mmCIF file with all atom_site columns, C-alpha atoms in Angstrom:
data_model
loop_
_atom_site.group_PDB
_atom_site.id
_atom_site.type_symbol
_atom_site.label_atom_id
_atom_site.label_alt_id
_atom_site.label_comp_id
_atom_site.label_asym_id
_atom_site.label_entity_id
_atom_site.label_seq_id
_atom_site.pdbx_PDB_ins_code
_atom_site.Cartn_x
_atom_site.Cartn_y
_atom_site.Cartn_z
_atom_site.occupancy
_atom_site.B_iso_or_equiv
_atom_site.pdbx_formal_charge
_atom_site.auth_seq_id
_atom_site.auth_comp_id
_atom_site.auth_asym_id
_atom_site.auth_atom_id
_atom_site.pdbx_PDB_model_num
ATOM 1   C CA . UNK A 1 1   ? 3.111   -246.798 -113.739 1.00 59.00 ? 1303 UNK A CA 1
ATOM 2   C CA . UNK A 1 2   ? 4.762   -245.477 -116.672 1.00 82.00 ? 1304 UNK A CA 1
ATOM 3   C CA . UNK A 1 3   ? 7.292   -243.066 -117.574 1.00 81.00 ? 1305 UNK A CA 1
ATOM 4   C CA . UNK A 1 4   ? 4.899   -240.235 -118.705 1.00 81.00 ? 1306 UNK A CA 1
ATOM 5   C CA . UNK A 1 5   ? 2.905   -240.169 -115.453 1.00 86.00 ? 1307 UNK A CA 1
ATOM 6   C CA . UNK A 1 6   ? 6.171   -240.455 -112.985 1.00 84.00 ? 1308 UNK A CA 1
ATOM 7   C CA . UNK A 1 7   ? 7.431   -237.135 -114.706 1.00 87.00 ? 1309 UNK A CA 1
ATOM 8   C CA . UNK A 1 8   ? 4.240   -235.572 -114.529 1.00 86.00 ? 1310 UNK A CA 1
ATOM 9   C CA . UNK A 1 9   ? 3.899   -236.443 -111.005 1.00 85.00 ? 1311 UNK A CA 1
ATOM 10  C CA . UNK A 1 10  ? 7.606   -234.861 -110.351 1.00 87.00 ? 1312 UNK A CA 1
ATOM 11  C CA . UNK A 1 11  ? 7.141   -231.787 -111.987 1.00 88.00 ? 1313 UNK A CA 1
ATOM 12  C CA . UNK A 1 12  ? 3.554   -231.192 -109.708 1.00 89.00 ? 1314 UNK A CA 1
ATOM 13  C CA . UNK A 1 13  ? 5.258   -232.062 -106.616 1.00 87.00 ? 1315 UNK A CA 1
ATOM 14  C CA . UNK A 1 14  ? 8.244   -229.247 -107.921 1.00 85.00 ? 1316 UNK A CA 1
ATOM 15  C CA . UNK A 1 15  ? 5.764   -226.747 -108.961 1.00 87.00 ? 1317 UNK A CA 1
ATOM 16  C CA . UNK A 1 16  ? 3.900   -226.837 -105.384 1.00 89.00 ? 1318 UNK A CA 1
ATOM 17  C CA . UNK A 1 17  ? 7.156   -227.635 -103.417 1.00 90.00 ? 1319 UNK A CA 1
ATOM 18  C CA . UNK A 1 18  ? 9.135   -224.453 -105.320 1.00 88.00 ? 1320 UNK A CA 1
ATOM 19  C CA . UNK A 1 19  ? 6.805   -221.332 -103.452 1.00 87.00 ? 1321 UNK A CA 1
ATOM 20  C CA . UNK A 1 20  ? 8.049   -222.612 -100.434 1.00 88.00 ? 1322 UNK A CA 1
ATOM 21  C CA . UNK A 1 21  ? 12.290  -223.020 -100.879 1.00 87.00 ? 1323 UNK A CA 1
ATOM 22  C CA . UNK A 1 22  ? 12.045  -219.399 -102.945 1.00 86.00 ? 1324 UNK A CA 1
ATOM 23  C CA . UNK A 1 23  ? 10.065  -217.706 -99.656  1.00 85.00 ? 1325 UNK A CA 1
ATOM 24  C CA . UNK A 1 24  ? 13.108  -219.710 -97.055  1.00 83.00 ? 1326 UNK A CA 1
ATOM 25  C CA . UNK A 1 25  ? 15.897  -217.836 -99.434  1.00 84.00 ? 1327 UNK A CA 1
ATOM 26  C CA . UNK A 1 26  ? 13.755  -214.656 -99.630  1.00 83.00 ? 1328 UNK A CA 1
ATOM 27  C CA . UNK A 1 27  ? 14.015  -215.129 -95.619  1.00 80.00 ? 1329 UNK A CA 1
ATOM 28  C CA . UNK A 1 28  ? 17.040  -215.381 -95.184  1.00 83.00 ? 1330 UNK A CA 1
ATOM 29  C CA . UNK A 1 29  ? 18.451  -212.818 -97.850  1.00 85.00 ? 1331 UNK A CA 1
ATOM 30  C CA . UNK A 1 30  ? 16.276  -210.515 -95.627  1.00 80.00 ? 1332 UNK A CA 1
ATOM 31  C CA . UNK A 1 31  ? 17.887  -211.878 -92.516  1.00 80.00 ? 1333 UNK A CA 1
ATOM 32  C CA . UNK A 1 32  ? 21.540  -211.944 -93.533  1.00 83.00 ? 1334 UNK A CA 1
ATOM 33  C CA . UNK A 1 33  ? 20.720  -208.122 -94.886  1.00 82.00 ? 1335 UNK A CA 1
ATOM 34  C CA . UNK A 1 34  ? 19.206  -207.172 -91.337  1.00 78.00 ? 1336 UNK A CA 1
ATOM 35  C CA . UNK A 1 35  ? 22.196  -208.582 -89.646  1.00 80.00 ? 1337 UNK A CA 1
ATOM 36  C CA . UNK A 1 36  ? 24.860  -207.211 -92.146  1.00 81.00 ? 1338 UNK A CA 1
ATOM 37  C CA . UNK A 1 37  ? 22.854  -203.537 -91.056  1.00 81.00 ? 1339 UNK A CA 1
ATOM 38  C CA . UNK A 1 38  ? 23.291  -204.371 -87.434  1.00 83.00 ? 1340 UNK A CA 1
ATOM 39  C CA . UNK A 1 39  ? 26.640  -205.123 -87.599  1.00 84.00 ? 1341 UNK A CA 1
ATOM 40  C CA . UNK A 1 40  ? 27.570  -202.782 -89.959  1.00 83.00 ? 1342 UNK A CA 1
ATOM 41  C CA . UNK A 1 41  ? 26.003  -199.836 -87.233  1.00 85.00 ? 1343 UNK A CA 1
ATOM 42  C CA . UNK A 1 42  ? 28.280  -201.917 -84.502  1.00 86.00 ? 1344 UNK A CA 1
ATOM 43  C CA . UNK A 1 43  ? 31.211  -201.166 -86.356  1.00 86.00 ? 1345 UNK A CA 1
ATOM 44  C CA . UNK A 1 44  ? 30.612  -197.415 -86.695  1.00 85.00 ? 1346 UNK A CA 1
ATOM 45  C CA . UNK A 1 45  ? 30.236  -197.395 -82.872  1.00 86.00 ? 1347 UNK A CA 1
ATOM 46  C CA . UNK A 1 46  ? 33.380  -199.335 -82.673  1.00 87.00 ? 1348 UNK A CA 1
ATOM 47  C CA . UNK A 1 47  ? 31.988  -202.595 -81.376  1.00 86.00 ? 1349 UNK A CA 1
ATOM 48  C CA . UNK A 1 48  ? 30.841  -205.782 -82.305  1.00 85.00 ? 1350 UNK A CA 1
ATOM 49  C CA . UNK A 1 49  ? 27.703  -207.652 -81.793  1.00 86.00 ? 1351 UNK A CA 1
ATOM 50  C CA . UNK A 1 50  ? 28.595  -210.541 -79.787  1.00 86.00 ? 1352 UNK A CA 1
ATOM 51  C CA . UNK A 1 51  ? 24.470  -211.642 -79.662  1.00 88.00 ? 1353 UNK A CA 1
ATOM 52  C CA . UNK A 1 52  ? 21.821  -211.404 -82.022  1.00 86.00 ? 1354 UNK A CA 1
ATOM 53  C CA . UNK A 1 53  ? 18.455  -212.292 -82.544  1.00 86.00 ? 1355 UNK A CA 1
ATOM 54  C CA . UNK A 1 54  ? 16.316  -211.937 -85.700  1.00 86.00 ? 1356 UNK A CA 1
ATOM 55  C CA . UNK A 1 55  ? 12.405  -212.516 -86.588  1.00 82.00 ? 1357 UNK A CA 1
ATOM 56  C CA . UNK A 1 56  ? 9.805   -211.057 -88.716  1.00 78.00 ? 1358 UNK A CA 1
ATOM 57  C CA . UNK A 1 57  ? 11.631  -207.878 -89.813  1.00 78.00 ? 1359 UNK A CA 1
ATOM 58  C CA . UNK A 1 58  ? 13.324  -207.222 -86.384  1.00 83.00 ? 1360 UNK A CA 1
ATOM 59  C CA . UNK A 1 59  ? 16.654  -207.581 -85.090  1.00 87.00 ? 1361 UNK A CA 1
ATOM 60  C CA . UNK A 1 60  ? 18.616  -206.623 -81.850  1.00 90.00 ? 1362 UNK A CA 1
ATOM 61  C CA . UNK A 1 61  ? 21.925  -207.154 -81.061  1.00 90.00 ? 1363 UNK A CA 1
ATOM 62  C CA . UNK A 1 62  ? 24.657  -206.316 -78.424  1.00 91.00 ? 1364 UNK A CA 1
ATOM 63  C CA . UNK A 1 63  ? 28.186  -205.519 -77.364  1.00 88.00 ? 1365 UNK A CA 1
ATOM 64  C CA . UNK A 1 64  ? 28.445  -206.904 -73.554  1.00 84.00 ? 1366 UNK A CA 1
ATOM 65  C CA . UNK A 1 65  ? 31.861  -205.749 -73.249  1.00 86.00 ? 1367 UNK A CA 1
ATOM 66  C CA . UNK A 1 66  ? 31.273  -202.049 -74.609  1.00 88.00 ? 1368 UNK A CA 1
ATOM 67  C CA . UNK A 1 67  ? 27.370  -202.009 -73.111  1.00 88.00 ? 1369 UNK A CA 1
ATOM 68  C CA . UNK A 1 68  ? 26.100  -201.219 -76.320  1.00 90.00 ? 1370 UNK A CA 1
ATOM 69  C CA . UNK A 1 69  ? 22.666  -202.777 -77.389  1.00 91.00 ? 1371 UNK A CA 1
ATOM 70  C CA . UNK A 1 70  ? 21.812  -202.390 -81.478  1.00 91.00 ? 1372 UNK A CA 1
ATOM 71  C CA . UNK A 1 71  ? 17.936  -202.363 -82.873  1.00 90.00 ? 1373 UNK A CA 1
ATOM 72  C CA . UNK A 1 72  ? 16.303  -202.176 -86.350  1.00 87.00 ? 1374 UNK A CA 1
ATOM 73  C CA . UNK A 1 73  ? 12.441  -203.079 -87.148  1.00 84.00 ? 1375 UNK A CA 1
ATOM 74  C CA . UNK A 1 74  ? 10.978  -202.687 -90.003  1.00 80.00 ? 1376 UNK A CA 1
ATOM 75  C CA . UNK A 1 75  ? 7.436   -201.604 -90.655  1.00 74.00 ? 1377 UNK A CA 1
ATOM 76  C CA . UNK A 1 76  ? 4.594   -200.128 -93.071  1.00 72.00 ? 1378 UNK A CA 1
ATOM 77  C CA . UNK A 1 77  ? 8.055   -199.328 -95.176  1.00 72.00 ? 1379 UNK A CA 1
ATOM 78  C CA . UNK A 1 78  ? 9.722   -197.341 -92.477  1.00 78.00 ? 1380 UNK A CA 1
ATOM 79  C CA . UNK A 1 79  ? 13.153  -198.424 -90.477  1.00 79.00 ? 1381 UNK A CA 1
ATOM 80  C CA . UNK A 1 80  ? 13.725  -198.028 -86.878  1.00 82.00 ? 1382 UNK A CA 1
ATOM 81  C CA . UNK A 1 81  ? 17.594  -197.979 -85.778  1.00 86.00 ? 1383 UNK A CA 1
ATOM 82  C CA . UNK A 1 82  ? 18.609  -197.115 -82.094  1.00 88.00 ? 1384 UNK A CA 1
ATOM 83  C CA . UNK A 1 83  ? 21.726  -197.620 -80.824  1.00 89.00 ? 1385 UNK A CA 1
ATOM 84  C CA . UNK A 1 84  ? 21.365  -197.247 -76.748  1.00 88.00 ? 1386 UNK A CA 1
ATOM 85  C CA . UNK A 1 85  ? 24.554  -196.926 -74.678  1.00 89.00 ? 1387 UNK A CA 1
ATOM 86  C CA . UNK A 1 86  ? 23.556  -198.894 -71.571  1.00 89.00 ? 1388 UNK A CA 1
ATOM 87  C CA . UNK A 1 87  ? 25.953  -198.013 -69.360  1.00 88.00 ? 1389 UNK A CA 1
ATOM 88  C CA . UNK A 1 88  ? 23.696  -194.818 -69.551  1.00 89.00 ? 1390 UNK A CA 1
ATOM 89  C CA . UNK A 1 89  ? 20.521  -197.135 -68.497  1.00 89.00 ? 1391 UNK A CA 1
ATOM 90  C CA . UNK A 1 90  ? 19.203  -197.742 -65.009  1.00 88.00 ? 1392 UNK A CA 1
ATOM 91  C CA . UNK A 1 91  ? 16.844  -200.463 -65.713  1.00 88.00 ? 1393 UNK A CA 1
ATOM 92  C CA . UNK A 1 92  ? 15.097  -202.158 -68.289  1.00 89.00 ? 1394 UNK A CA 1
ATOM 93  C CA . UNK A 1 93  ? 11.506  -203.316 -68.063  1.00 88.00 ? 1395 UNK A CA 1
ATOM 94  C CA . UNK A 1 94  ? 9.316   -205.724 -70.039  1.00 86.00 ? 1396 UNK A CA 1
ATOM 95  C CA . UNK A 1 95  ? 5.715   -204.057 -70.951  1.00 85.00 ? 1397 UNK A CA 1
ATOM 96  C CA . UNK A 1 96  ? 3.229   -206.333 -72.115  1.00 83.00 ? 1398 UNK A CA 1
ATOM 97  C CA . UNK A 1 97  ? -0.399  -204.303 -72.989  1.00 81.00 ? 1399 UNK A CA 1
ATOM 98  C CA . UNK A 1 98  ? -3.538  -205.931 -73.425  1.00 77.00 ? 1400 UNK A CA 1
ATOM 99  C CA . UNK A 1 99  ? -5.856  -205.146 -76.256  1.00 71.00 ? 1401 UNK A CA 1
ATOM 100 C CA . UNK A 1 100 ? -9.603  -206.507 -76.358  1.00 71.00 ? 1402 UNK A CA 1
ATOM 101 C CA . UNK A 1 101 ? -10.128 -210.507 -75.329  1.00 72.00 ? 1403 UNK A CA 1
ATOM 102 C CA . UNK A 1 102 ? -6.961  -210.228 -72.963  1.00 72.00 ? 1404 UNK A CA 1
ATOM 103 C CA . UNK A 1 103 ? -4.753  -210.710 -75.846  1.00 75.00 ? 1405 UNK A CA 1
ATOM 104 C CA . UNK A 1 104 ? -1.392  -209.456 -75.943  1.00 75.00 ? 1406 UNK A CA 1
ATOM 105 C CA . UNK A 1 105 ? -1.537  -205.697 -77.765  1.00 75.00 ? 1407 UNK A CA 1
ATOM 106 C CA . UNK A 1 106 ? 2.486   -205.019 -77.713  1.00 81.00 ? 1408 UNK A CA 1
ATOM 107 C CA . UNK A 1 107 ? 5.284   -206.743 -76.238  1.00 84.00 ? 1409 UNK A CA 1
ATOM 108 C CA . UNK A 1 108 ? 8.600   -204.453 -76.016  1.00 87.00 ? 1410 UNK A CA 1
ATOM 109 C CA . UNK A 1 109 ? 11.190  -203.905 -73.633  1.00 89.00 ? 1411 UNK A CA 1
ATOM 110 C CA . UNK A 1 110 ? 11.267  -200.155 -72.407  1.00 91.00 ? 1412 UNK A CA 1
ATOM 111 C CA . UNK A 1 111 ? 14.918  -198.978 -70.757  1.00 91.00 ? 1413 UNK A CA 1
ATOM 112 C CA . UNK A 1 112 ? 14.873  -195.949 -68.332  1.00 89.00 ? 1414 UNK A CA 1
ATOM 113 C CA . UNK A 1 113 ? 18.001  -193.811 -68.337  1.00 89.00 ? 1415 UNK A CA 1
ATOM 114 C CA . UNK A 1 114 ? 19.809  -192.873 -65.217  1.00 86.00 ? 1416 UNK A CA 1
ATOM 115 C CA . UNK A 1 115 ? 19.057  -189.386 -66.308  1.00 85.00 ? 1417 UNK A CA 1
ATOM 116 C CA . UNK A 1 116 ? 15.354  -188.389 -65.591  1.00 85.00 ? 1418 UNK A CA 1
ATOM 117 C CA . UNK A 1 117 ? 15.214  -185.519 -68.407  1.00 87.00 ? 1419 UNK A CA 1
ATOM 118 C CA . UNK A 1 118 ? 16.233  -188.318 -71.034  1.00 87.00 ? 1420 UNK A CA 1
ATOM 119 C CA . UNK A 1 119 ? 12.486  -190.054 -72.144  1.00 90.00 ? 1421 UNK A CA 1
ATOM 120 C CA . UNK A 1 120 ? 12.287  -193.886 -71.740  1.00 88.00 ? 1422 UNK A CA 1
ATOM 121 C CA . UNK A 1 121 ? 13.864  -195.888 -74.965  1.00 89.00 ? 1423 UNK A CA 1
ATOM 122 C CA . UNK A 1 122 ? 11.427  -198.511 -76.263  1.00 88.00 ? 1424 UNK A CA 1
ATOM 123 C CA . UNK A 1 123 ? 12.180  -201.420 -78.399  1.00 89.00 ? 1425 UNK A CA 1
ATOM 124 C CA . UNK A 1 124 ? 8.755   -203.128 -79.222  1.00 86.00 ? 1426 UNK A CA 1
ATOM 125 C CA . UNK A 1 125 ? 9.118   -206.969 -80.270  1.00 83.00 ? 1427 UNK A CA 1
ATOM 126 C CA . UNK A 1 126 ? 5.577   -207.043 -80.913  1.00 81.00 ? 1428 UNK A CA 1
ATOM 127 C CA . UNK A 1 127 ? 2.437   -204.814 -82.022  1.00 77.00 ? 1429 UNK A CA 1
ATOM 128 C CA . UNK A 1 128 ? -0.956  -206.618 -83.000  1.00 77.00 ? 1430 UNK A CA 1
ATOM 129 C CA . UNK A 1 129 ? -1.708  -203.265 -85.073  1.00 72.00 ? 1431 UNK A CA 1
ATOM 130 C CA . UNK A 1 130 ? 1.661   -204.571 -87.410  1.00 73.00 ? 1432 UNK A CA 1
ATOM 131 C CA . UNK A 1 131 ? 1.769   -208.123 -87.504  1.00 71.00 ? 1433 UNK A CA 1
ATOM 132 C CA . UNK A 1 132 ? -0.804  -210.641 -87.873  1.00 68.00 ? 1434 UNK A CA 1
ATOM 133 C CA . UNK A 1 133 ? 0.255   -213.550 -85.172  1.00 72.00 ? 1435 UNK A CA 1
ATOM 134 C CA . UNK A 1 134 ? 2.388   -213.931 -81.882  1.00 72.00 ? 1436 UNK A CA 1
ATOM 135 C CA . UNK A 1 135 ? 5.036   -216.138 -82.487  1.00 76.00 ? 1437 UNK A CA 1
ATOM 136 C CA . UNK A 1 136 ? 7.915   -216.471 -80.519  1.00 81.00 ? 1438 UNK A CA 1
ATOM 137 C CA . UNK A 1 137 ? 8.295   -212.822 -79.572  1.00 82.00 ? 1439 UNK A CA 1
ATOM 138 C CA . UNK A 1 138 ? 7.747   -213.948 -76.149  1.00 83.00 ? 1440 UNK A CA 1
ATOM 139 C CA . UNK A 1 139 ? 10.346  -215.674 -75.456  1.00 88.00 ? 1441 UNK A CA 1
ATOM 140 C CA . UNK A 1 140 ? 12.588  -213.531 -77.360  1.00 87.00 ? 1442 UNK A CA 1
ATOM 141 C CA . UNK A 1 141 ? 11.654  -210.544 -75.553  1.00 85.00 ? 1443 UNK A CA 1
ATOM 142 C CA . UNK A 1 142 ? 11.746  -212.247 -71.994  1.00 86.00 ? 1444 UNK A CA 1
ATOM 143 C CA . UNK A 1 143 ? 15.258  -213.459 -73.158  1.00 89.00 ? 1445 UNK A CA 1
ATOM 144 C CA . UNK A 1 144 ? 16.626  -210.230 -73.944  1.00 89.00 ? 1446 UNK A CA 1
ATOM 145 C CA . UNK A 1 145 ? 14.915  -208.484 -70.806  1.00 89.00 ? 1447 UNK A CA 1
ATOM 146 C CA . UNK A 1 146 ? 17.319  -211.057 -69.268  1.00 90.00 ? 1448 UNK A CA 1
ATOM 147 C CA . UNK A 1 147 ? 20.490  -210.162 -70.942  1.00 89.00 ? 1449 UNK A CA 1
ATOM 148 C CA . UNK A 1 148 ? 20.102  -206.651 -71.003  1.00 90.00 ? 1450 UNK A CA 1
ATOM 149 C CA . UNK A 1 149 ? 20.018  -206.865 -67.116  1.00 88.00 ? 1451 UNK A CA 1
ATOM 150 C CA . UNK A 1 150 ? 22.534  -208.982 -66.731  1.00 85.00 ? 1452 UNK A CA 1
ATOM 151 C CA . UNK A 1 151 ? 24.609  -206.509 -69.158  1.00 84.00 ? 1453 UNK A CA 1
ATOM 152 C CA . UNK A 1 152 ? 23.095  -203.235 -66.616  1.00 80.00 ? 1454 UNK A CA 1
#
């Protein structure tokens, strides 16, 4: 093989390998943004997120020690931000709702306050109506279910 067709052959495998590092950075600029936000709304509150969790364009995040829980999502170009004081919180349940073919609809946590006149807080993980697969929101949301009980 000559020299020609070895350079040829690296700048293809570049060209088709390049898409993919330039989407991981785009990631994680989005990520390390998210998170920067997260903790950045922990500070106002005076606390710091001691666990986080990011996918897609989600994030949650909490204080154990001040029972403060932190959430942002992102979607159709609007933000979501709730900060929920859970010493204020009686319980938190997971909701999973089916849409057609038994699929899974939404996934979110909902937390009921101690205080009846205060609506239910929900943090959805996962709408079929926003994002095109299920990927690990499953386990993320039956993880944090977990925490956020433990936390209660």
């Amino acid at each position: 093989m000559d020299l020609g067709t070895s350079i040829i052959g690296i700048i293809i495998v570049a060209i088709c390998i390049l898409p993919f590092i330039l989407i991981g950075f785009n990631n994680n600029k989005k990520r390390k943004k998210t998170l920067q936000h997260l903790s950045d709304t922990a500070k106002t509150n005076n606390c710091t997120i001691e666990k986080s969790e990011f996918w897609h364009l989600t994030a949650i995040g909490i204080d154990q020690s001040n029972k403060m829980l932190f959430f942002t999502r992102k979607t159709d170009g609007a933000a979501i931000y709730k900060t929920i004081d859970l010493s204020q919180i009686q319980k938190c349940n997971l909701v999973r709702t089916e849409s057609t073919n038994r699929a899974i609809g939404k996934l979110k946590l909902q937390l009921e306050f101690y205080d009846k006149n205060k609506p239910n807080v929900s943090l959805e993980f996962y709408d079929k109506d926003q994002s095109m697969s299920l990927v690990n929101e499953i386990e993320i949301s039956v993880k944090w279910h977990k925490i956020i009980n433990q936390t209660l």
